[in-house]
Short mmCIF file of C-alpha atoms in Angstrom, two decimals:
data_model
loop_
_atom_site.label_atom_id
_atom_site.label_comp_id
_atom_site.label_asym_id
_atom_site.label_seq_id
_atom_site.Cartn_x
_atom_site.Cartn_y
_atom_site.Cartn_z
CA MET A 1 -47.52 10.87 -26.23
CA SER A 2 -47.92 8.01 -28.69
CA SER A 3 -45.28 5.95 -26.83
CA LEU A 4 -47.56 6.08 -23.80
CA LEU A 5 -50.49 4.68 -25.73
CA PHE A 6 -48.51 1.64 -26.94
CA LYS A 7 -46.54 1.17 -23.71
CA LYS A 8 -47.50 -2.38 -22.24
CA SER A 9 -49.04 -2.18 -18.94
CA LYS A 10 -47.35 -4.40 -16.17
CA ILE A 11 -49.05 -7.10 -14.32
CA GLU A 12 -48.60 -8.32 -10.71
CA CYS A 13 -45.50 -10.45 -10.32
CA PRO A 14 -46.58 -14.08 -10.15
CA ARG A 15 -43.61 -15.04 -8.05
CA CYS A 16 -44.02 -12.77 -5.21
CA ILE A 17 -47.68 -11.70 -5.86
CA GLY A 18 -46.82 -8.02 -5.93
CA LYS A 19 -44.89 -7.68 -2.65
CA GLY A 20 -41.52 -7.19 -4.26
CA HIS A 21 -40.01 -9.96 -2.07
CA VAL A 22 -40.44 -13.72 -1.94
CA ASP A 23 -41.64 -14.91 1.47
CA ILE A 24 -41.72 -18.50 2.85
CA ASN A 25 -45.42 -18.77 1.54
CA ASP A 26 -44.36 -17.98 -1.93
CA ILE A 27 -41.49 -20.41 -1.69
CA LYS A 28 -43.97 -23.23 -0.54
CA ARG A 29 -46.59 -22.20 -3.14
CA LEU A 30 -43.88 -22.54 -5.97
CA ASN A 31 -42.39 -25.63 -4.40
CA LYS A 32 -38.85 -24.18 -4.07
CA GLU A 33 -38.14 -24.94 -0.43
CA LEU A 34 -34.85 -26.58 -1.37
CA TYR A 35 -33.77 -23.89 -3.88
CA TRP A 36 -34.71 -20.38 -2.45
CA LEU A 37 -34.44 -18.43 0.57
CA PRO A 38 -36.80 -15.52 1.45
CA GLY A 39 -35.69 -12.17 0.05
CA LYS A 40 -35.93 -9.74 -2.77
CA CYS A 41 -37.85 -10.98 -5.75
CA ALA A 42 -35.52 -11.51 -8.75
CA TYR A 43 -38.45 -11.98 -11.04
CA CYS A 44 -39.80 -8.34 -10.68
CA ASN A 45 -36.46 -7.04 -9.15
CA GLY A 46 -38.43 -6.05 -6.13
CA LYS A 47 -40.89 -3.83 -7.88
CA GLY A 48 -44.04 -6.12 -7.56
CA LYS A 49 -44.93 -5.83 -11.28
CA VAL A 50 -43.58 -7.31 -14.34
CA ASN A 51 -44.05 -7.05 -18.07
CA PRO A 52 -46.31 -9.67 -19.30
CA GLY A 53 -43.85 -10.90 -21.81
CA LEU A 54 -41.52 -12.07 -19.09
CA ILE A 55 -43.74 -15.05 -18.25
CA SER A 56 -43.40 -16.38 -21.70
CA LYS A 57 -39.64 -16.07 -21.54
CA VAL A 58 -38.80 -17.22 -17.91
CA SER A 59 -41.02 -19.39 -15.69
CA PRO A 60 -41.92 -17.76 -12.34
CA ASP A 61 -40.62 -20.84 -10.69
CA SER A 62 -37.29 -20.97 -12.42
CA SER A 63 -34.88 -22.23 -9.74
CA TYR A 64 -31.89 -20.62 -11.33
CA TYR A 65 -33.42 -17.12 -11.88
CA THR A 66 -32.68 -15.56 -8.53
CA VAL A 67 -31.10 -12.35 -7.14
CA SER A 68 -27.74 -14.15 -6.83
CA LEU A 69 -27.47 -14.05 -10.62
CA SER A 70 -25.97 -10.86 -12.23
CA LYS A 71 -28.15 -8.59 -14.07
CA ASP A 72 -26.42 -9.62 -17.22
CA GLU A 73 -27.12 -13.34 -16.63
CA ARG A 74 -30.68 -12.58 -16.00
CA ARG A 75 -30.86 -10.60 -19.11
CA ARG A 76 -29.31 -13.51 -21.03
CA ILE A 77 -31.77 -15.94 -19.54
CA LYS A 78 -34.71 -13.61 -20.73
CA GLN A 79 -33.14 -13.46 -24.25
CA LYS A 80 -32.93 -17.33 -24.24
CA ASP A 81 -29.12 -17.27 -24.69
CA GLN A 82 -28.08 -20.90 -25.31
CA PHE A 83 -25.12 -20.74 -22.82
CA ALA A 84 -27.12 -19.18 -20.09
CA LEU A 85 -29.86 -21.71 -20.53
CA GLU A 86 -27.12 -24.42 -20.27
CA ARG A 87 -25.77 -23.06 -17.10
CA ALA A 88 -29.30 -22.83 -15.72
CA ASN A 89 -29.83 -26.53 -16.60
CA ASN A 90 -26.41 -27.48 -15.10
CA TYR A 91 -27.39 -25.62 -11.92
CA ASN A 92 -30.63 -27.51 -11.61
CA LYS A 93 -28.86 -30.80 -12.24
CA GLN A 94 -26.23 -30.03 -9.57
CA VAL A 95 -28.95 -29.07 -7.05
CA GLU A 96 -30.98 -32.31 -7.94
CA ASN A 97 -27.95 -34.43 -7.60
CA PHE A 98 -27.01 -32.82 -4.18
CA ILE A 99 -30.51 -33.61 -2.94
CA LYS A 100 -30.40 -37.09 -4.19
CA GLN A 101 -27.01 -37.66 -2.46
CA ILE A 102 -28.30 -36.35 0.85
CA GLU A 103 -31.32 -38.58 0.55
CA TYR A 104 -29.25 -41.57 -0.25
CA LEU A 105 -26.77 -40.93 2.57
CA TYR A 106 -29.63 -40.39 5.05
CA PHE A 107 -32.21 -43.04 3.99
CA ALA A 108 -30.07 -45.73 2.36
CA GLY A 109 -26.76 -45.07 4.03
CA GLY A 110 -28.24 -44.68 7.49
CA LEU A 111 -26.13 -41.48 8.25
CA ASP A 112 -27.60 -38.87 10.49
CA VAL A 113 -27.58 -35.24 9.69
CA GLN A 114 -24.39 -34.49 11.60
CA GLN A 115 -22.69 -37.26 9.85
CA ILE A 116 -23.65 -36.05 6.48
CA VAL A 117 -22.41 -32.55 7.37
CA ASP A 118 -19.08 -33.99 8.44
CA PHE A 119 -18.95 -35.96 5.13
CA TYR A 120 -19.50 -32.90 3.14
CA MET A 121 -17.26 -30.60 5.20
CA ILE A 122 -14.25 -33.16 5.14
CA SER A 123 -14.76 -33.71 1.32
CA GLN A 124 -14.45 -29.87 0.52
CA PRO A 125 -11.03 -29.04 -0.79
CA ASN A 126 -11.54 -25.37 0.06
CA GLU A 127 -10.32 -24.97 3.71
CA ASP A 128 -12.35 -21.88 4.21
CA PHE A 129 -15.51 -23.95 3.84
CA VAL A 130 -14.27 -26.41 6.38
CA ASP A 131 -13.57 -23.67 8.97
CA ASP A 132 -16.62 -21.65 8.34
CA GLU A 133 -19.08 -22.23 11.20
CA GLY A 134 -21.91 -20.20 9.41
CA ARG A 135 -21.63 -22.48 6.40
CA LYS A 136 -21.72 -25.52 8.61
CA VAL A 137 -24.94 -24.29 10.23
CA GLU A 138 -26.42 -23.48 6.68
CA LEU A 139 -25.59 -26.96 5.56
CA ILE A 140 -27.13 -28.55 8.80
CA ASP A 141 -30.39 -26.51 7.97
CA TYR A 142 -30.34 -27.48 4.36
CA ILE A 143 -29.84 -31.13 4.98
CA THR A 144 -32.54 -31.04 7.62
CA LYS A 145 -34.79 -29.48 5.01
CA VAL A 146 -34.11 -32.15 2.46
CA VAL A 147 -34.84 -35.05 5.02
CA ASP A 148 -37.96 -33.21 6.30
CA LYS A 149 -39.26 -32.64 2.90
CA ARG A 150 -38.77 -36.24 1.81
CA THR A 151 -40.11 -37.57 5.00
CA ASN A 152 -43.29 -35.38 4.75
CA ASN A 153 -44.10 -36.22 1.06
#
């Protein structure tokens, strides 16, 4: 019974606002349009509630802390594991560099979205990527988002 008295109460998830999933409104609110897609909330693991201590360990708008991470990697991030934090930092840098490349190719280089897609598709050494129409569509959508976001800001 005493364990119930000292059990910390959970609070509404600040990422998904208690819904258990991140929607486009959450993504816009947290300024993660170029980082996340709608889906299950990794912050509360789809439950809508989190321990208050999580907020001091992982920022709700952490770009890296997503459902695509393994449970083990999410645990390492919460524990502030040096190598996991390095991976998170590297991920953020890679995404930022990719965004900057797209912006440069479009705004300074004068390439249109399809030309940028062709550039990335050709430059990929993985032939599966080059032949995958689904990935091509995702790349078109992403590049369009980058251009629109920069144009509208």
